[in-house]
Amino acid sequence: MTIRFDGKTAIITGAGRGLGRSHALALANLGANVVVNDLGADVDGTGGSSDAANEVVAEIKAAGGNAIANGSSVTDQAGVDNLVKQSLDAFGQIDILINNAGILRDRTFHKVSWEDFYAVLDVHLLGTIRVTHAVWPLMREQKYGRVIVTSSQNGTYGNFGQSAYATAKMGVIGFMNALRIEGGRNNLHINTLVPVATSRMTEGTIIATEEDAKILTPEAVAQGALFLVSEDAPNGAILNAGGGSYSRSYVPETKGVYLGDSELTPDAVAANWDAISEDSHLEVLEDGPAQFTKFLEMARGTRK
Ligand code: NAI
């Protein structure tokens, strides 16, 4: 199996620099028509210029690939509609969407303004939903679509000063979980990418040295992204990718304890906390309703 994207069209949001640029170059290199979306914003989401997107398009064309630039913000519905129209006018179809655009406005929760909190949700969470909502019906109609949502380890595991960012980045995973189930029957696959890479967004963070930066290249992450939008992509997976290492995250739960034979009180839950938390037999449930079934089976004593 050799992964290629000939004849496929991919939209990548926030592709003017960093990870998005790297995804765009890699997809074009393997034959995809690429729509390079980027507002050209500063890291906090302010400002804007089409230069970044245009430069990536020029780079792709210079290497013999097909690409167009789009300067819409993922927070602007009219701009997103135009992104879809421009993609269809240029290439006739949309097969792949990589939701990648992002901003940072880090503040501890007691200091963050409502405006900053909302701005982060608007780009990462609502922006992802807005663009996906615009292409999903087209993909459904053609019975083919591959979508990535970009999350973060600071969402899946948490980080100081990033309540808005963490909320948005876990939000996209919930969004994926639902669309995984809705889209599967029409050959729409949606997956989550959790990258680790040097970019302007990670300047001054844990990536401390030049040596670290050389290890954590966006190109290493792009290989994982390309697998997640390939024909044989999984559906509903969370792939962590960085520096040439790849791992998968799950949302497991403990086996659990049935306490219904005794009186149900907060003290009973407290007294059994260690058993409830016992994590040597973690379970990954298929979907939300599976947990209803699990607890009914535990109460009835029928769970295997
Ligand atoms: P970056 O700052 O280099 O690139 C983000 C791009 O998004 C910029 O080109 C910016 O102009 C664009 N953008 C911002 N707001 C936009 C909007 N409203 N509409 C369209 N484009 C917009 O950052 P980086 O590191 O490449 O991040 C890419 C994605 O990966 C983000 O979603 C980020 O949260 C996520 N991520 C990155 C990690 C890393 O290690 N670099 C770690 C975890 C997640």
CSV table of C-alpha atoms and ligand atoms in Angstrom, one decimal:
chain,number,residue,atom,x,y,z
A,1,MET,CA,0.0,0.0,0.0
A,2,THR,CA,1.4,3.4,-1.0
A,3,ILE,CA,-0.7,6.3,0.1
A,4,ARG,CA,-1.4,8.9,-2.6
A,5,PHE,CA,-4.0,11.6,-3.1
A,6,ASP,CA,-4.2,12.0,-6.9
A,7,GLY,CA,-7.5,13.5,-7.9
A,8,LYS,CA,-8.5,14.4,-4.3
A,9,THR,CA,-9.0,17.9,-3.1
A,10,ALA,CA,-8.1,19.0,0.4
A,11,ILE,CA,-8.9,22.1,2.4
A,12,ILE,CA,-6.5,22.9,5.2
A,13,THR,CA,-7.3,25.7,7.5
A,14,GLY,CA,-4.6,27.8,9.0
A,15,ALA,CA,-2.2,26.4,6.4
A,16,GLY,CA,-0.1,29.6,5.9
A,17,ARG,CA,2.5,28.5,8.4
A,18,GLY,CA,3.5,25.9,11.0
A,19,LEU,CA,1.7,22.6,10.9
A,20,GLY,CA,-0.9,23.5,8.4
A,21,ARG,CA,1.7,24.6,5.9
A,22,SER,CA,3.5,21.3,6.4
A,23,HIS,CA,0.3,19.3,5.9
A,24,ALA,CA,-0.4,21.3,2.7
A,25,LEU,CA,3.0,20.8,1.2
A,26,ALA,CA,2.9,17.0,2.0
A,27,LEU,CA,-0.6,16.5,0.6
A,28,ALA,CA,0.3,18.4,-2.6
A,29,ASN,CA,3.5,16.4,-2.9
A,30,LEU,CA,1.4,13.2,-3.0
A,31,GLY,CA,-0.9,14.5,-5.7
A,32,ALA,CA,-3.7,16.3,-3.9
A,33,ASN,CA,-5.2,19.6,-5.1
A,34,VAL,CA,-4.8,21.8,-2.1
A,35,VAL,CA,-6.8,24.8,-0.8
A,36,VAL,CA,-4.5,26.7,1.5
A,37,ASN,CA,-6.7,28.7,3.9
A,38,ASP,CA,-5.2,31.2,6.2
A,39,LEU,CA,-6.3,34.4,7.7
A,40,GLY,CA,-2.7,35.4,8.2
A,41,ALA,CA,-3.3,36.3,11.9
A,42,ASP,CA,-0.9,37.0,14.7
A,43,VAL,CA,-0.6,34.2,17.2
A,44,ASP,CA,-3.4,35.8,19.3
A,45,GLY,CA,-5.7,35.9,16.3
A,46,THR,CA,-5.5,39.6,15.6
A,47,GLY,CA,-4.5,41.1,12.3
A,48,GLY,CA,-4.7,39.4,8.9
A,49,SER,CA,-3.1,39.2,5.5
A,50,SER,CA,-3.2,36.7,2.6
A,51,ASP,CA,0.6,36.7,2.3
A,52,ALA,CA,1.1,33.6,4.3
A,53,ALA,CA,-1.4,31.5,2.2
A,54,ASN,CA,-0.1,33.0,-1.1
A,55,GLU,CA,3.4,32.0,-0.2
A,56,VAL,CA,2.5,28.4,0.5
A,57,VAL,CA,0.6,28.2,-2.8
A,58,ALA,CA,3.6,29.6,-4.6
A,59,GLU,CA,5.8,27.0,-3.0
A,60,ILE,CA,3.4,24.2,-4.0
A,61,LYS,CA,3.2,25.4,-7.6
A,62,ALA,CA,7.0,25.8,-7.8
A,63,ALA,CA,7.2,22.1,-6.9
A,64,GLY,CA,4.7,21.2,-9.7
A,65,GLY,CA,1.6,20.8,-7.5
A,66,ASN,CA,-1.9,22.3,-7.6
A,67,ALA,CA,-3.1,24.8,-5.0
A,68,ILE,CA,-5.2,27.9,-4.5
A,69,ALA,CA,-5.1,30.4,-1.6
A,70,ASN,CA,-8.1,31.5,0.5
A,71,GLY,CA,-7.8,34.2,3.2
A,72,SER,CA,-11.1,33.6,5.0
A,73,SER,CA,-11.4,33.4,8.8
A,74,VAL,CA,-12.8,30.2,10.1
A,75,THR,CA,-14.9,32.4,12.5
A,76,ASP,CA,-16.7,34.1,9.6
A,77,GLN,CA,-19.7,32.2,8.1
A,78,ALA,CA,-19.6,34.2,4.8
A,79,GLY,CA,-15.9,33.6,4.5
A,80,VAL,CA,-16.3,29.9,5.1
A,81,ASP,CA,-19.1,29.7,2.5
A,82,ASN,CA,-16.7,31.5,0.1
A,83,LEU,CA,-13.9,29.0,1.0
A,84,VAL,CA,-16.2,26.1,-0.1
A,85,LYS,CA,-17.3,27.9,-3.2
A,86,GLN,CA,-13.7,28.8,-4.2
A,87,SER,CA,-12.6,25.2,-3.7
A,88,LEU,CA,-15.5,23.8,-5.8
A,89,ASP,CA,-15.0,26.4,-8.5
A,90,ALA,CA,-11.3,25.5,-8.7
A,91,PHE,CA,-11.4,21.7,-8.3
A,92,GLY,CA,-15.0,20.5,-8.5
A,93,GLN,CA,-15.1,18.5,-5.2
A,94,ILE,CA,-13.9,18.5,-1.6
A,95,ASP,CA,-12.6,15.1,-0.3
A,96,ILE,CA,-10.5,16.1,2.6
A,97,LEU,CA,-10.7,18.7,5.4
A,98,ILE,CA,-8.0,19.3,7.9
A,99,ASN,CA,-9.2,21.7,10.6
A,100,ASN,CA,-5.9,23.2,11.9
A,101,ALA,CA,-6.3,26.9,12.3
A,102,GLY,CA,-5.5,28.1,15.8
A,103,ILE,CA,-4.7,31.0,18.1
A,104,LEU,CA,-3.5,31.4,21.7
A,105,ARG,CA,-4.7,33.8,24.4
A,106,ASP,CA,-3.3,32.1,27.5
A,107,ARG,CA,-4.5,33.6,30.9
A,108,THR,CA,-5.3,31.9,34.2
A,109,PHE,CA,-9.1,31.5,34.5
A,110,HIS,CA,-9.5,34.1,37.2
A,111,LYS,CA,-7.9,36.7,34.9
A,112,VAL,CA,-9.1,35.7,31.4
A,113,SER,CA,-11.7,38.1,29.9
A,114,TRP,CA,-14.9,36.7,28.4
A,115,GLU,CA,-13.8,38.2,25.1
A,116,ASP,CA,-10.5,36.2,25.1
A,117,PHE,CA,-12.1,33.0,26.3
A,118,TYR,CA,-14.7,33.2,23.5
A,119,ALA,CA,-12.2,34.2,20.8
A,120,VAL,CA,-10.3,30.9,21.5
A,121,LEU,CA,-13.5,28.8,21.4
A,122,ASP,CA,-14.5,30.6,18.2
A,123,VAL,CA,-11.4,29.7,16.3
A,124,HIS,CA,-10.6,26.2,17.6
A,125,LEU,CA,-14.0,24.8,18.4
A,126,LEU,CA,-16.7,26.8,16.5
A,127,GLY,CA,-14.3,27.3,13.6
A,128,THR,CA,-13.8,23.5,13.3
A,129,ILE,CA,-17.5,23.0,13.5
A,130,ARG,CA,-18.3,25.8,11.1
A,131,VAL,CA,-16.0,24.6,8.3
A,132,THR,CA,-16.9,20.9,8.8
A,133,HIS,CA,-20.6,21.8,8.7
A,134,ALA,CA,-20.1,23.5,5.4
A,135,VAL,CA,-18.4,20.5,3.7
A,136,TRP,CA,-20.1,17.5,5.5
A,137,PRO,CA,-23.3,17.5,3.3
A,138,LEU,CA,-21.1,17.5,0.1
A,139,MET,CA,-19.0,14.7,1.4
A,140,ARG,CA,-22.1,12.7,2.5
A,141,GLU,CA,-23.6,13.2,-1.0
A,142,GLN,CA,-20.4,11.9,-2.7
A,143,LYS,CA,-20.1,9.1,-0.1
A,144,TYR,CA,-16.5,10.0,0.6
A,145,GLY,CA,-14.9,12.3,3.1
A,146,ARG,CA,-11.9,12.4,5.4
A,147,VAL,CA,-11.8,15.0,8.2
A,148,ILE,CA,-9.2,15.9,10.8
A,149,VAL,CA,-9.9,17.9,13.9
A,150,THR,CA,-6.7,19.2,15.7
A,151,SER,CA,-6.7,18.8,19.4
A,152,SER,CA,-3.9,19.2,21.9
A,153,GLN,CA,-2.3,17.4,24.8
A,154,ASN,CA,-3.1,20.5,26.8
A,155,GLY,CA,-6.7,19.7,26.3
A,156,THR,CA,-6.5,15.9,26.7
A,157,TYR,CA,-4.3,16.2,29.8
A,158,GLY,CA,-4.6,19.9,30.9
A,159,ASN,CA,-2.2,22.8,31.3
A,160,PHE,CA,-1.9,25.8,33.5
A,161,GLY,CA,-3.3,29.0,32.0
A,162,GLN,CA,-5.2,27.3,29.1
A,163,SER,CA,-8.7,26.8,30.3
A,164,ALA,CA,-10.2,28.2,27.1
A,165,TYR,CA,-7.8,26.3,24.8
A,166,ALA,CA,-8.2,23.1,26.8
A,167,THR,CA,-12.0,23.4,26.6
A,168,ALA,CA,-11.9,23.9,22.8
A,169,LYS,CA,-9.4,21.1,22.3
A,170,MET,CA,-11.5,18.6,24.2
A,171,GLY,CA,-14.6,20.0,22.5
A,172,VAL,CA,-13.4,18.9,19.1
A,173,ILE,CA,-12.9,15.4,20.4
A,174,GLY,CA,-16.6,15.2,21.5
A,175,PHE,CA,-17.5,16.6,18.1
A,176,MET,CA,-15.5,13.9,16.4
A,177,ASN,CA,-17.0,11.2,18.6
A,178,ALA,CA,-20.5,12.1,17.4
A,179,LEU,CA,-19.6,12.5,13.7
A,180,ARG,CA,-17.7,9.2,13.7
A,181,ILE,CA,-21.0,7.5,14.3
A,182,GLU,CA,-23.1,9.6,12.0
A,183,GLY,CA,-20.7,9.6,9.1
A,184,GLY,CA,-19.4,6.0,9.1
A,185,ARG,CA,-22.2,4.6,7.0
A,186,ASN,CA,-21.5,7.1,4.2
A,187,ASN,CA,-17.7,6.5,4.2
A,188,LEU,CA,-17.0,9.7,6.1
A,189,HIS,CA,-14.1,9.2,8.4
A,190,ILE,CA,-13.2,11.8,11.1
A,191,ASN,CA,-10.1,11.6,13.3
A,192,THR,CA,-8.3,13.7,15.8
A,193,LEU,CA,-4.6,14.7,15.5
A,194,VAL,CA,-2.7,15.8,18.6
A,195,PRO,CA,0.5,17.3,17.3
A,196,VAL,CA,3.8,18.1,19.0
A,197,ALA,CA,5.9,20.4,16.8
A,198,THR,CA,8.0,23.5,16.7
A,199,SER,CA,6.0,26.5,15.5
A,200,ARG,CA,5.6,30.1,16.5
A,201,MET,CA,2.8,28.8,18.8
A,202,THR,CA,5.3,26.7,20.8
A,203,GLU,CA,8.0,29.4,21.0
A,204,GLY,CA,9.1,30.0,24.6
A,205,THR,CA,7.3,26.9,25.9
A,206,ILE,CA,8.5,23.4,26.7
A,207,ILE,CA,10.5,23.3,23.4
A,208,ALA,CA,13.5,24.9,25.0
A,209,THR,CA,16.5,24.3,22.8
A,210,GLU,CA,17.5,24.4,19.2
A,211,GLU,CA,18.2,20.7,19.5
A,212,ASP,CA,14.5,20.1,20.6
A,213,ALA,CA,13.3,22.2,17.7
A,214,LYS,CA,15.2,20.1,15.3
A,215,ILE,CA,13.6,16.9,16.6
A,216,LEU,CA,10.0,18.2,16.7
A,217,THR,CA,9.5,19.1,13.1
A,218,PRO,CA,6.0,19.8,11.6
A,219,GLU,CA,7.0,17.4,8.8
A,220,ALA,CA,7.1,14.4,11.2
A,221,VAL,CA,3.5,15.3,12.4
A,222,ALA,CA,2.3,15.7,8.8
A,223,GLN,CA,3.0,12.0,8.1
A,224,GLY,CA,0.4,11.0,10.7
A,225,ALA,CA,-2.0,13.6,9.4
A,226,LEU,CA,-1.8,12.2,5.9
A,227,PHE,CA,-2.5,8.7,7.2
A,228,LEU,CA,-5.6,10.0,8.9
A,229,VAL,CA,-7.0,11.5,5.7
A,230,SER,CA,-6.0,8.5,3.4
A,231,GLU,CA,-8.5,6.1,1.9
A,232,ASP,CA,-7.7,3.5,4.6
A,233,ALA,CA,-7.9,5.9,7.5
A,234,PRO,CA,-9.4,4.7,10.7
A,235,ASN,CA,-12.6,6.4,12.0
A,236,GLY,CA,-12.8,8.1,15.4
A,237,ALA,CA,-9.1,7.7,16.4
A,238,ILE,CA,-7.0,10.1,18.4
A,239,LEU,CA,-3.4,10.1,17.1
A,240,ASN,CA,-0.7,11.8,19.0
A,241,ALA,CA,2.3,12.6,16.7
A,242,GLY,CA,5.6,14.3,17.4
A,243,GLY,CA,9.3,14.0,16.6
A,244,GLY,CA,8.9,10.7,14.7
A,245,SER,CA,6.9,9.1,17.5
A,246,TYR,CA,3.2,8.2,17.2
A,247,SER,CA,0.8,7.0,19.9
A,248,ARG,CA,-3.0,6.6,20.2
A,249,SER,CA,-5.2,8.0,23.0
A,250,TYR,CA,-8.4,6.5,24.2
A,251,VAL,CA,-11.0,7.7,26.8
A,252,PRO,CA,-11.2,4.5,28.9
A,253,GLU,CA,-13.1,3.9,32.2
A,254,THR,CA,-12.6,1.6,35.1
A,255,LYS,CA,-14.5,-1.7,35.3
A,256,GLY,CA,-16.5,-0.1,38.1
A,257,VAL,CA,-18.3,-1.5,41.2
A,258,TYR,CA,-22.0,-2.2,41.8
A,259,LEU,CA,-23.0,-0.9,45.2
A,260,GLY,CA,-26.8,-1.2,44.7
A,261,ASP,CA,-27.0,-4.2,47.1
A,262,SER,CA,-26.3,-1.8,50.0
A,263,GLU,CA,-27.7,1.6,50.9
A,264,LEU,CA,-26.7,4.1,48.2
A,265,THR,CA,-25.1,7.1,50.1
A,266,PRO,CA,-22.2,9.4,49.5
A,267,ASP,CA,-20.4,7.5,52.3
A,268,ALA,CA,-20.8,4.3,50.3
A,269,VAL,CA,-19.2,5.9,47.3
A,270,ALA,CA,-16.4,7.3,49.5
A,271,ALA,CA,-15.8,3.9,51.2
A,272,ASN,CA,-15.5,2.3,47.8
A,273,TRP,CA,-13.4,5.0,46.1
A,274,ASP,CA,-10.3,2.8,45.7
A,275,ALA,CA,-12.3,0.0,44.1
A,276,ILE,CA,-14.1,2.4,41.8
A,277,SER,CA,-10.8,3.9,40.8
A,278,GLU,CA,-9.0,0.5,40.4
A,279,ASP,CA,-7.5,0.8,36.9
A,280,SER,CA,-6.0,-2.5,36.1
A,281,HIS,CA,-8.9,-3.4,33.8
A,282,LEU,CA,-9.7,-0.3,31.8
A,283,GLU,CA,-12.5,-0.5,29.3
A,284,VAL,CA,-13.0,1.5,26.1
A,285,LEU,CA,-16.7,1.6,25.4
A,286,GLU,CA,-18.0,1.6,21.8
A,287,ASP,CA,-20.3,4.7,22.2
A,288,GLY,CA,-22.4,6.6,24.7
A,289,PRO,CA,-25.3,4.2,24.9
A,290,ALA,CA,-22.9,1.4,25.7
A,291,GLN,CA,-22.4,3.0,29.1
A,292,PHE,CA,-26.2,2.9,29.8
A,293,THR,CA,-26.0,-0.8,28.9
A,294,LYS,CA,-23.0,-1.4,31.1
A,295,PHE,CA,-24.6,0.0,34.2
A,296,LEU,CA,-27.9,-1.8,33.6
A,297,GLU,CA,-26.0,-5.1,33.1
A,298,MET,CA,-24.0,-4.5,36.3
A,299,ALA,CA,-27.2,-3.9,38.3
A,300,ARG,CA,-28.8,-7.0,36.8
A,301,GLY,CA,-25.7,-9.1,37.3
A,302,THR,CA,-25.6,-10.0,33.6
A,303,ARG,CA,-22.4,-8.2,32.6
A,304,LYS,CA,-19.6,-10.5,31.4
B,1,NAI,P1,0.8,28.5,14.0
B,1,NAI,O1,0.4,29.7,14.8
B,1,NAI,O2,2.1,28.4,13.4
B,1,NAI,O3,-0.3,28.3,12.8
B,1,NAI,C1,-1.7,28.6,13.0
B,1,NAI,C2,-2.2,29.2,11.7
B,1,NAI,O4,-3.6,29.4,11.9
B,1,NAI,C3,-1.6,30.6,11.5
B,1,NAI,O5,-1.1,30.6,10.1
B,1,NAI,C4,-2.8,31.5,11.6
B,1,NAI,O6,-2.7,32.7,10.7
B,1,NAI,C5,-4.0,30.6,11.3
B,1,NAI,N1,-5.2,31.2,11.8
B,1,NAI,C6,-5.4,31.7,13.1
B,1,NAI,N2,-6.7,32.1,13.2
B,1,NAI,C7,-7.3,31.8,12.0
B,1,NAI,C8,-8.6,31.9,11.5
B,1,NAI,N3,-9.6,32.5,12.3
B,1,NAI,N4,-8.9,31.5,10.3
B,1,NAI,C9,-8.0,31.0,9.5
B,1,NAI,N5,-6.7,30.8,9.9
B,1,NAI,C10,-6.4,31.2,11.1
B,1,NAI,O7,0.5,27.3,15.0
B,1,NAI,P2,0.7,25.7,14.8
B,1,NAI,O8,1.6,25.3,15.9
B,1,NAI,O9,1.1,25.3,13.4
B,1,NAI,O10,-0.7,25.1,15.2
B,1,NAI,C11,-1.6,24.4,14.3
B,1,NAI,C12,-2.7,23.7,15.1
B,1,NAI,O11,-2.1,22.7,15.9
B,1,NAI,C13,-3.4,24.6,16.1
B,1,NAI,O12,-4.8,24.2,16.1
B,1,NAI,C14,-2.8,24.3,17.4
B,1,NAI,O13,-3.7,24.6,18.5
B,1,NAI,C15,-2.5,22.9,17.3
B,1,NAI,N6,-1.5,22.4,18.1
B,1,NAI,C16,-0.1,22.7,17.9
B,1,NAI,C17,0.8,22.1,18.7
B,1,NAI,C18,2.3,22.3,18.5
B,1,NAI,O14,3.1,21.6,19.1
B,1,NAI,N7,2.7,23.2,17.5
B,1,NAI,C19,0.5,21.3,19.9
B,1,NAI,C20,-0.9,21.0,20.0
B,1,NAI,C21,-1.8,21.5,19.2
